[in-house]
Coordinates of C-alpha atoms and ligand atoms in Angstrom, one line a residue:
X41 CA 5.1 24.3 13.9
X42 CA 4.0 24.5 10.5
X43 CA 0.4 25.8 10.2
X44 CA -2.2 24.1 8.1
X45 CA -5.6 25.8 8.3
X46 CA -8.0 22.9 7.9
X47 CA -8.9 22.4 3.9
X48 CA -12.8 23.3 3.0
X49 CA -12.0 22.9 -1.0
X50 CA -10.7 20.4 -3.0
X51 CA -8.1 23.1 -4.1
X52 CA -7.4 23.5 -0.7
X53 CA -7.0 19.9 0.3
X54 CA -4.5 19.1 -3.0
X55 CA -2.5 22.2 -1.3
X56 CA -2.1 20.9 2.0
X57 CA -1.5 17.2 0.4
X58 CA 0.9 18.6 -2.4
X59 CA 2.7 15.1 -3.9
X60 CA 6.2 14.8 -2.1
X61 CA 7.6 13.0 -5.4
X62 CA 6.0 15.4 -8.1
X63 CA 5.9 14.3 -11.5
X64 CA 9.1 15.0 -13.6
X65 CA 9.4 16.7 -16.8
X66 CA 11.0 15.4 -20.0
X67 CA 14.2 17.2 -19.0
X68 CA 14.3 16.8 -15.5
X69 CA 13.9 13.1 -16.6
X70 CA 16.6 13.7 -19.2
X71 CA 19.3 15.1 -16.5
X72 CA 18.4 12.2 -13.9
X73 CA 18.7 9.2 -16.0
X74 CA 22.3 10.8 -17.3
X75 CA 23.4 10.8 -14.0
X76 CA 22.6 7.1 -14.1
X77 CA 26.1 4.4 -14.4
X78 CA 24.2 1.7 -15.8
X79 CA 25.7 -0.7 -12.9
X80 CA 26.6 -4.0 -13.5
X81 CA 24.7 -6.1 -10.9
X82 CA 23.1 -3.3 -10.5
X83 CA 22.5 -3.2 -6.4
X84 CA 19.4 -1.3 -6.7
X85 CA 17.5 -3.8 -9.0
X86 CA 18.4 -6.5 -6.2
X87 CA 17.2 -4.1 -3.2
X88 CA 13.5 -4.2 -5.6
X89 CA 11.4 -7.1 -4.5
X90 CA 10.1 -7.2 -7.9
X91 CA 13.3 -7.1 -9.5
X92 CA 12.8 -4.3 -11.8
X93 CA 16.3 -4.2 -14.6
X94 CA 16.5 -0.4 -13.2
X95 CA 20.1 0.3 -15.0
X96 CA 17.8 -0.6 -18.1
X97 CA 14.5 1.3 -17.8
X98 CA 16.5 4.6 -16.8
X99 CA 19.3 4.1 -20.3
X100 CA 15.4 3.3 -21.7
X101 CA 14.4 6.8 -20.9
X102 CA 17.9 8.4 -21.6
X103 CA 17.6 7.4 -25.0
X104 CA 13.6 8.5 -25.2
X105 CA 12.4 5.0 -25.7
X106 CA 9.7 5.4 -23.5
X107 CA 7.8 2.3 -24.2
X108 CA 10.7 0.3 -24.2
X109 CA 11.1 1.6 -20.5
X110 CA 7.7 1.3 -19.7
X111 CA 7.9 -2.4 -20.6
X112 CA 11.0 -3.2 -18.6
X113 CA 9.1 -2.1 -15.7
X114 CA 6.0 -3.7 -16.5
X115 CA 7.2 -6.6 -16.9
X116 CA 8.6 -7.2 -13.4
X117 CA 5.4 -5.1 -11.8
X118 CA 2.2 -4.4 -12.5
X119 CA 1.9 -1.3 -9.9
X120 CA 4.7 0.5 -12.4
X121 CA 3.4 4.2 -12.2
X122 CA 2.0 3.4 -8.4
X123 CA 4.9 1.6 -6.6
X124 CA 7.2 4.9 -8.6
X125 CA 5.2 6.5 -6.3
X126 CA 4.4 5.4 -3.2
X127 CA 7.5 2.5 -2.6
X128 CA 10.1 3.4 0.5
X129 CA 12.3 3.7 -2.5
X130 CA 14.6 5.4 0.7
X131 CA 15.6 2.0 2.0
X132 CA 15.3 0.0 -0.9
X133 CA 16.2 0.8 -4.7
X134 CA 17.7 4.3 -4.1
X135 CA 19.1 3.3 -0.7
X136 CA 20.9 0.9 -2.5
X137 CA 22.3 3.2 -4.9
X138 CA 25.9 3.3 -5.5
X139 CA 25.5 7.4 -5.7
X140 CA 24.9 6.7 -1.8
X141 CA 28.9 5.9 -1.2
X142 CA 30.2 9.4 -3.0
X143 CA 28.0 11.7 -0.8
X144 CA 26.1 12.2 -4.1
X145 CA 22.0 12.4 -4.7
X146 CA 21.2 8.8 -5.2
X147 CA 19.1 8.3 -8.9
X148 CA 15.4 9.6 -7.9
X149 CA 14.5 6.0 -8.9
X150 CA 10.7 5.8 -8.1
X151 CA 10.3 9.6 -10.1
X152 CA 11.9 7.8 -13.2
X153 CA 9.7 4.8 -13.2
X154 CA 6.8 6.7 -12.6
X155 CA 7.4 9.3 -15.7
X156 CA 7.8 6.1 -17.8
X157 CA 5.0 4.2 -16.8
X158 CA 2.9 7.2 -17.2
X159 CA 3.5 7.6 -20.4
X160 CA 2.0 3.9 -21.1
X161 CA -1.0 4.6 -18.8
X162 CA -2.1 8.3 -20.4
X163 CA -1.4 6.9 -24.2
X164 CA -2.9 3.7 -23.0
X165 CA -0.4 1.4 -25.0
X166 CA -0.9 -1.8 -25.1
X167 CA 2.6 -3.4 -23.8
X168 CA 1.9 -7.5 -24.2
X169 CA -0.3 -9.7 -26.7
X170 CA -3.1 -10.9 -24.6
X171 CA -4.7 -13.8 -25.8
X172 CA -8.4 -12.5 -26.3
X173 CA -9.8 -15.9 -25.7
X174 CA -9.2 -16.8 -22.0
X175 CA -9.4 -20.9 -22.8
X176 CA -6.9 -21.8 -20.1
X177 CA -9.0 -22.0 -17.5
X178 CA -10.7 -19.8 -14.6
X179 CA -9.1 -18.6 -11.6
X180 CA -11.5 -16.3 -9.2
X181 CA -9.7 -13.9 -6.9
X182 CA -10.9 -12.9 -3.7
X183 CA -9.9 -8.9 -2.8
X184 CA -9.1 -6.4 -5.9
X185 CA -5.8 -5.1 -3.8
X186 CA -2.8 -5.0 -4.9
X187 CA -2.3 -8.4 -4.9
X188 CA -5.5 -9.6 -6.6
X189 CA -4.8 -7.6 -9.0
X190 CA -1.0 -8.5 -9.8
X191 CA -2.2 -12.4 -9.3
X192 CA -5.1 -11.1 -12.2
X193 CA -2.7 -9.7 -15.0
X194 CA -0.1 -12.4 -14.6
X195 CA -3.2 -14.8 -15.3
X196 CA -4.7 -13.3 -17.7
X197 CA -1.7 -12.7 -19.9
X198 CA -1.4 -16.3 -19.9
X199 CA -4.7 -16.8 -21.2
X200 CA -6.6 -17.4 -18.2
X201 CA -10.1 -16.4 -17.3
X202 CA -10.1 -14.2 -14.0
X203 CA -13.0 -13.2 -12.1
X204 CA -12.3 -10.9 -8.8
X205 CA -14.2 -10.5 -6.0
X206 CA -14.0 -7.5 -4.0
X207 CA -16.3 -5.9 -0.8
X208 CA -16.0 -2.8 -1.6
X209 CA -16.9 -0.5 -4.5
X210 CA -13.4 0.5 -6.0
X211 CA -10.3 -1.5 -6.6
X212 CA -6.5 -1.2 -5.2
X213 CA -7.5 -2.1 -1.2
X214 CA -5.2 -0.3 0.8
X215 CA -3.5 1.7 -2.5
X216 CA -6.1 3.5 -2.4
X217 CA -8.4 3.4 1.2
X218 CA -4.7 3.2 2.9
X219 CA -1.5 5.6 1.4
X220 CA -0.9 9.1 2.3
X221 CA -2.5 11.6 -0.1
X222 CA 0.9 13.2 -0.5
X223 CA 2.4 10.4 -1.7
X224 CA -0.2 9.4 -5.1
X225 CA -3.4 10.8 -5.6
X226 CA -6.6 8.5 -5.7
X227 CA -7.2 9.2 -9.7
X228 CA -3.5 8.1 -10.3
X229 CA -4.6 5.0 -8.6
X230 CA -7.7 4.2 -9.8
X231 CA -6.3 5.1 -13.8
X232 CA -3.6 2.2 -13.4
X233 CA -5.8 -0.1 -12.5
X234 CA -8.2 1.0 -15.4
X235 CA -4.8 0.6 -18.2
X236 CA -4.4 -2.9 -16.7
X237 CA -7.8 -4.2 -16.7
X238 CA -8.4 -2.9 -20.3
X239 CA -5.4 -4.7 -21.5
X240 CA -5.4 -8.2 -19.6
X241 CA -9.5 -8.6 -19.6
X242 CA -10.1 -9.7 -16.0
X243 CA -13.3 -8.9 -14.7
X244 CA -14.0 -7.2 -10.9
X245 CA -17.5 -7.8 -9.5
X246 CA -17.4 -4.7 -6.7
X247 CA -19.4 -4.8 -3.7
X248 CA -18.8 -8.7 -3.5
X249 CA -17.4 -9.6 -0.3
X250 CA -17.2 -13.1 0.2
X251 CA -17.9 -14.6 3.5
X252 CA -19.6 -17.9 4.4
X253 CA -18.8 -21.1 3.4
X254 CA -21.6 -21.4 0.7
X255 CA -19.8 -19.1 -1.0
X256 CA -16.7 -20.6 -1.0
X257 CA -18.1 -23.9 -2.1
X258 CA -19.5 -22.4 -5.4
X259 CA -16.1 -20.7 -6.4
X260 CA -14.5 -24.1 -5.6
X261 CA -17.0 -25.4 -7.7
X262 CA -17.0 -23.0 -10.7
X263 CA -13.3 -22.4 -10.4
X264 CA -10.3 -24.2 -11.3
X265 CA -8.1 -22.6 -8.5
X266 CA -8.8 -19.5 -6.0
X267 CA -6.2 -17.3 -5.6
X268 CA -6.7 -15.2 -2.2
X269 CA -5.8 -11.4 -1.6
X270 CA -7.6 -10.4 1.3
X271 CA -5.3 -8.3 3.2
X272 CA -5.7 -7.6 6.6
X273 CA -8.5 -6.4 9.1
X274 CA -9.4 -3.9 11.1
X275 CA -7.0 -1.9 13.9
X276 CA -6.2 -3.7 16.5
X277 CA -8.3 -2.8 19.5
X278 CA -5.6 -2.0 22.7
X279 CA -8.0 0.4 24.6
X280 CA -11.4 -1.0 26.2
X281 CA -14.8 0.0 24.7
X282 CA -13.2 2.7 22.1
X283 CA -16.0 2.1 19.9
X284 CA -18.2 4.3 22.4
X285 CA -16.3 7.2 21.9
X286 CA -16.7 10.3 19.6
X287 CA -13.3 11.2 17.6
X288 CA -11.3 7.7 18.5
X289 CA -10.2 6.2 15.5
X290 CA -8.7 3.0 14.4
X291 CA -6.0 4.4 12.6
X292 CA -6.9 2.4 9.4
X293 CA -10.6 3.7 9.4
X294 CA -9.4 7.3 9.9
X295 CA -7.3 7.0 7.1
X296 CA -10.2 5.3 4.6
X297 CA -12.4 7.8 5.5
X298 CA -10.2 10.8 5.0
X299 CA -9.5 9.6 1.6
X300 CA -13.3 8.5 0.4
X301 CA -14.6 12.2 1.9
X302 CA -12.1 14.7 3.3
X303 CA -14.8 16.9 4.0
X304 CA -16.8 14.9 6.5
X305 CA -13.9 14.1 8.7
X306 CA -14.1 15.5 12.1
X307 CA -10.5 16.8 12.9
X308 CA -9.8 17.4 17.2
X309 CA -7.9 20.9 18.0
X310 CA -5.1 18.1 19.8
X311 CA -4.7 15.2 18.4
X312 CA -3.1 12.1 20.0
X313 CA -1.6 9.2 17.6
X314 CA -0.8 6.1 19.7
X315 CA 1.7 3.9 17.8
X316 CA 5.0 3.9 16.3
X317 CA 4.7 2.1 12.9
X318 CA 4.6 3.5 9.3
X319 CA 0.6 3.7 9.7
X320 CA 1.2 5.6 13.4
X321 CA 3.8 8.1 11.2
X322 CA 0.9 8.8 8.2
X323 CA -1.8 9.2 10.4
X324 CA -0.2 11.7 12.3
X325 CA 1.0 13.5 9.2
X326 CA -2.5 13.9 7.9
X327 CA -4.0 15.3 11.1
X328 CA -1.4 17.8 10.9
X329 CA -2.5 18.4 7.5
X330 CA -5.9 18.7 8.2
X331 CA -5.5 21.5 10.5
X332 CA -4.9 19.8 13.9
X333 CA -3.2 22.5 16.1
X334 CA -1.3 20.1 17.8
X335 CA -0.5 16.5 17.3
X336 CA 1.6 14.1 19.9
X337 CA 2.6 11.2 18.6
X338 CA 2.4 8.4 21.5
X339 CA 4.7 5.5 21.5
X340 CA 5.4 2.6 24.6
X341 CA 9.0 2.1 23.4
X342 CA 11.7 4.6 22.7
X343 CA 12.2 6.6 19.4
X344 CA 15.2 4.1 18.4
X345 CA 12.9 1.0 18.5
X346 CA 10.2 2.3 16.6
X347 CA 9.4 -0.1 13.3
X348 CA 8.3 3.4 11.2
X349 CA 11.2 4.4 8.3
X350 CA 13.5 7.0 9.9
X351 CA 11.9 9.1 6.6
X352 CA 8.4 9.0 7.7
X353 CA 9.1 10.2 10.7
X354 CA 10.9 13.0 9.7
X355 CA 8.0 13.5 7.2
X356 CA 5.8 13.8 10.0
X357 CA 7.9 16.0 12.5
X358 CA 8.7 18.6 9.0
X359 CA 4.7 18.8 9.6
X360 CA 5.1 19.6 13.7
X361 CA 4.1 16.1 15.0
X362 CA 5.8 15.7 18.1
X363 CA 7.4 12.3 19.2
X364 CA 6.6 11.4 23.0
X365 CA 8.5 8.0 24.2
X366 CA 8.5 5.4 26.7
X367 CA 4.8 5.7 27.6
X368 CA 2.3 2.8 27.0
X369 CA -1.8 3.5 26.4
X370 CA -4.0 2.9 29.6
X371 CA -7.5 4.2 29.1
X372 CA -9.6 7.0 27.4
X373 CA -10.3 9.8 29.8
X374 CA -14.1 12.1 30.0
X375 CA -17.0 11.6 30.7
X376 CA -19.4 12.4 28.2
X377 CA -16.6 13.3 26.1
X378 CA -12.8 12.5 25.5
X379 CA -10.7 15.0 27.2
X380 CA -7.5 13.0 27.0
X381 CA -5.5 9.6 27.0
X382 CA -3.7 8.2 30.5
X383 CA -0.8 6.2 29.9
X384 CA 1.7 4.3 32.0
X385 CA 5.7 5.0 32.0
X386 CA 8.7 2.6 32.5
X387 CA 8.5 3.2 36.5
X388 CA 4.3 2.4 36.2
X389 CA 3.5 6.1 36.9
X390 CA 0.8 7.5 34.9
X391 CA 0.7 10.1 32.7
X392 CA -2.1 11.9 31.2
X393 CA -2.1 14.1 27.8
X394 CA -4.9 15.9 27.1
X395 CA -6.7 15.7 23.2
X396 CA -9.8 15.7 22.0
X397 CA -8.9 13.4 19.0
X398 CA -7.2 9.7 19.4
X399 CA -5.8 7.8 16.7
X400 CA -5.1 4.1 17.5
X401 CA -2.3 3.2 15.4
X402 CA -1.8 -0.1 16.7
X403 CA -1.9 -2.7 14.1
X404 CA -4.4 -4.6 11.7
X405 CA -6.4 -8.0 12.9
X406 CA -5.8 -11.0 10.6
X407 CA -8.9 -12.5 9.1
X408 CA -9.0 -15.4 10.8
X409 CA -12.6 -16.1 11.4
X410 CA -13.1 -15.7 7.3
X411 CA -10.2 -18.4 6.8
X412 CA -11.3 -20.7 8.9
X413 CA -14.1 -21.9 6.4
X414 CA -11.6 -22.9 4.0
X415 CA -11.0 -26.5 4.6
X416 CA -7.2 -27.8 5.1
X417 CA -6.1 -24.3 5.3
X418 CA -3.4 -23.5 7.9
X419 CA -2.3 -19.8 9.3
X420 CA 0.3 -19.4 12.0
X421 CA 0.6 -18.4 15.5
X422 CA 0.1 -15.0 14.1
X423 CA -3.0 -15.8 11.9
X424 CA -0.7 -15.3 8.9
X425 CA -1.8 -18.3 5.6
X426 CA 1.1 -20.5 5.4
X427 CA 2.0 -20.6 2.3
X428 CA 5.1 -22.6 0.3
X429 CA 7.8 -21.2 -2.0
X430 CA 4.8 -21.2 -5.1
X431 CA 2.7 -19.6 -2.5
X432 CA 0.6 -22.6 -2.9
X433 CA -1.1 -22.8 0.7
X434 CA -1.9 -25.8 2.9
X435 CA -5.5 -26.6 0.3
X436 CA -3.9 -27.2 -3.1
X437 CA -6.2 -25.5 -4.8
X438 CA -6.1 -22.3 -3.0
X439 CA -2.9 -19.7 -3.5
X440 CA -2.5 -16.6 -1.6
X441 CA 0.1 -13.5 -1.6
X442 CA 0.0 -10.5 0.0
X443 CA -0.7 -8.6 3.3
X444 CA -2.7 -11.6 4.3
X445 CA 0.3 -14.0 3.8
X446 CA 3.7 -11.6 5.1
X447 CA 1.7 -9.9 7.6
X448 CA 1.5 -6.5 6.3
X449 CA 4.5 -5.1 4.5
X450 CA 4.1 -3.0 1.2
X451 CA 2.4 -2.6 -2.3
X452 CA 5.3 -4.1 -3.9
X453 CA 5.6 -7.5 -1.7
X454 CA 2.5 -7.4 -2.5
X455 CA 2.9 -7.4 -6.2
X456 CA 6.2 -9.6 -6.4
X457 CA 4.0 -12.6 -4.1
X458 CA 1.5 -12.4 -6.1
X459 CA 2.9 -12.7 -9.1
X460 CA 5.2 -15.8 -8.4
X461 CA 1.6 -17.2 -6.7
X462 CA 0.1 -16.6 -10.3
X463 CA 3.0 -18.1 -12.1
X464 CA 2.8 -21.5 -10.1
X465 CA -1.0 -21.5 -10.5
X466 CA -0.7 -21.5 -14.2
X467 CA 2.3 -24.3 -13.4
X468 CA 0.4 -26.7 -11.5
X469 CA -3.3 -26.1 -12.4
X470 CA -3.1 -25.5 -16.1
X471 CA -0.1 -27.9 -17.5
Ligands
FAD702 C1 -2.3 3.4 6.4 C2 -1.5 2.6 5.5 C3 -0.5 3.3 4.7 C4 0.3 2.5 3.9 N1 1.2 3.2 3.1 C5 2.0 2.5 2.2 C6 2.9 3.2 1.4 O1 3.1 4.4 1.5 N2 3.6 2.4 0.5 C7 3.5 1.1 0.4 O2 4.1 0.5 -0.4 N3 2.6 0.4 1.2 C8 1.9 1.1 2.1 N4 1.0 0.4 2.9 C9 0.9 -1.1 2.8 C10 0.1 -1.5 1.5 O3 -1.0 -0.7 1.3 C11 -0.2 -3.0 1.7 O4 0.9 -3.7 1.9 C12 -0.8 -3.5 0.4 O5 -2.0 -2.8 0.0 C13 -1.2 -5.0 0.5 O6 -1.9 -5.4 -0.6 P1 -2.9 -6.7 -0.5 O7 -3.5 -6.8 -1.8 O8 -2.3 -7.8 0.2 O9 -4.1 -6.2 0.6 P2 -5.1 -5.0 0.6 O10 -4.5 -3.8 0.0 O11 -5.5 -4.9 2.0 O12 -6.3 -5.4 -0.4 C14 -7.1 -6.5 0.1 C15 -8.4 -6.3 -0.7 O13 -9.3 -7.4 -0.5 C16 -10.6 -7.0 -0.2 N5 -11.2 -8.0 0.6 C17 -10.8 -8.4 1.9 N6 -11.5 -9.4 2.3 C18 -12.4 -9.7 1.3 C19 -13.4 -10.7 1.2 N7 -13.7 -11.6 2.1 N8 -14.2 -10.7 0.0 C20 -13.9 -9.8 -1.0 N9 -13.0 -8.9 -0.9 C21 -12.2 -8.8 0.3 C22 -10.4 -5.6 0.5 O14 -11.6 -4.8 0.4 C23 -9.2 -5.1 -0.3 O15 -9.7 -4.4 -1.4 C24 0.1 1.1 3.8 C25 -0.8 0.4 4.6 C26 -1.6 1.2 5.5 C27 -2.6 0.5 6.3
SF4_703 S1 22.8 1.7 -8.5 FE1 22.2 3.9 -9.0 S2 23.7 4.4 -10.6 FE2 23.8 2.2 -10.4 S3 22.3 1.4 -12.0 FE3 21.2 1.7 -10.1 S4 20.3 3.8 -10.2 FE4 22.0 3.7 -11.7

């Protein structure tokens, strides 16, 4: 097992969190985009929910026009430099890459876009004509995510006032509070967000969380339309009364706090994640990371029927996690304090693993109990907003994209719902 000793520095902590898809330099750039063939019907631009005209941004860079590339990508997504960065690019643009059938390197995809967008953020080039009076009308968005804030710059280019609303105090939701350090770091993040809000003019009023139905009313009242970004909840509870334990974590809540203040976090010397999704694979990454000596990751189905990437999971075993299958959480063990996990196999025996750290990776709640103010608004059996092709949900004045909408997916559903929600706002509220 790889050793990490746990990081006391900042130095330290950017060593053992050292980006998996480091920046390129103008020739590495050079070299990759040659390698590109400029497909017709390209089949990476159709694996990219946002459509991105990859075959053009990468003969863009190839031919150093920068800006030119930089546009093409802004001007199917908004997250440009981020999504580069932090996408499964694995199973979708570069899966798709015809480089895939001759045993060749698919195009590193994500590393192009995010060398061109870059150079837009850190010259801070203004890419569209924004109208500088917003006389089309107001829109307020509830949750700076990455869907608020897609829904905000599609608005505002069209001349739109936009006033967010967010509960906590830094934009990006689970951009920031939620992806591994090793895949973007938090400055990266928070500068994109800063290049677009300078250039479309929406405002974000932090530590604004909005909750009761007064609240509501007055942004129905002072807005012409709501468009509603709110993401998910918190993790899932499957184990009784975890909240009275020291070092059991909701896997999300680990996760924010490890990337607001490394150094508070308590790190166990055994660490057990319970879950098999994406969020199950990073948390159990980070532990690792952070100096965990050993970290079992606990899942109630077998390896095959795990919903994580096949590349997250080998991101976390290249770490030492260890994959343990076919066992199903049954209670917290200790007294005073947690000296392990009991679980139940396939023939209902139990099994205990010691730890002195849990990680619940088990899912995020759906805000239901916030919805249900919002009159004439529907959510499914799942607590998901039911939304129509516009995104236009069951109140015709409200739109919504996002995590809160699909359930939980990633950044750039997030971004490509969120911009077709803006679109039909500006459709059917503003002509
Ligand atoms: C641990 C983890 C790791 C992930 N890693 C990746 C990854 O590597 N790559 C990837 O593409 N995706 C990843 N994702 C998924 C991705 O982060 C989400 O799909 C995406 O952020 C969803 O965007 P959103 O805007 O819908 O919601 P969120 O990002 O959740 O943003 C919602 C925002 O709304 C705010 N809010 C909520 N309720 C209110 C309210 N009532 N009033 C005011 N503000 C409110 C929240 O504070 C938050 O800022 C990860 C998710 C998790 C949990
Ligand atoms: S599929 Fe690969 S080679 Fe073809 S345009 Fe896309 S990145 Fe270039």
């Amino acid at each position: 097992m790889p050793e990490y000793q746990r990081p006391l520095t900042v130095a330290e902590y950017e060593q053992n969190f050292a980006q998996i898809k480091p920046d390129m330099s103008a020739t590495m750039a050079y070299n990759e985009s040659a390698r590109c063939l400029f497909c017709y019907d390209a089949p990476c631009q159709q694996a990219c929910p946002t459509g991105i005209d990859i075959a053009l941004f990468i003969k863009q860079i190839h031919t150093d026009n920068l800006q030119g590339s930089a546009r093409t990508i802004y001007n199917s997504n908004y997250f440009a430099n981020i999504c580069g960065k932090v996408c499964p690019t694995e199973v979708l643009c570069e899966g798709a890459c015809v480089h895939n059938h001759s045993q060749n390197k698919p195009i590193e995809i994500g590393r192009l876009q995010s060398y061109a967008s870059q150079h837009a953020i850190s010259e801070n080039i203004a890419l569209y004509a924004v109208p500088k009076e917003k006389n089309k009308g107001k829109v307020a968005v509830i949750g700076a995510g990455p869907a608020g804030i897609a829904a905000a710059c599609e608005l505002s280019k069209a001349g739109v006032e936009v006033h967010i609303f967010e509960s906590k105090s830094s934009p990006s939701g689970l951009a920031l509070y939620g992806v591994a350090p090793y895949k973007i770091t938090n400055q990266e993040i928070l500068e994109e967000v800063a290049y677009l809000q300078a250039q479309f003019g929406f405002s974000i009023h932090y530590n604004q969380p909005i909750s009761s139905k007064e609240q509501l009313a007055k942004l129905e009242a002072d807005f012409d339309g709501i468009f509603l970004g709110i993401g998910l909840g918190a993790t899932n509870p499957v184990l009784a009364n975890t909240q009275n334990w020291a070092n059991v974590w909701g896997a999300t809540e680990f996760i924010e706090q490890l990337k607001t203040d490394f150094q508070k976090v308590v790190i166990g010397k055994n660490v057990v994640i319970v879950g098999g999704g994406n969020t199950a694979m990073d948390a159990a990454s980070e532990t690792a990371r952070m100096g965990a000596a050993s970290v079992k990751l606990v899942y109630r189905k077998s390896k095959e029927e795990m919903s994580a990437y096949e590349f997250e999971y080998d991101l976390a075993k290249q770490v030492g996690v260890q994959g343990i299958f076919g066992l199903a959480p049954a209670q917290l063990l200790g007294d005073n304090s947690l000296k392990g996990v009991s679980f139940t196999n396939e023939k209902g025996e139990t099994v205990e693993i010691g730890c002195d750290m849990v990680v619940l990776a088990t899912g995020q709640q759906k805000q239901t109990q916030f919805l249900s103010q919002i009159d004439g608004l529907t959510l499914n059996k799942q607590g998901k907003i039911v939304v129509n092709e516009q995104f236009q949900t069951t109140n015709p004045r409200y739109f919504a994209g996002g995590d809160a909408v699909n359930g939980g997916a990633e950044v750039v559903n997030a971004c490509a719902e969120a911009k077709k929600a803006a679109q039909a706002m500006i459709k059917t509220l503003f002509s």
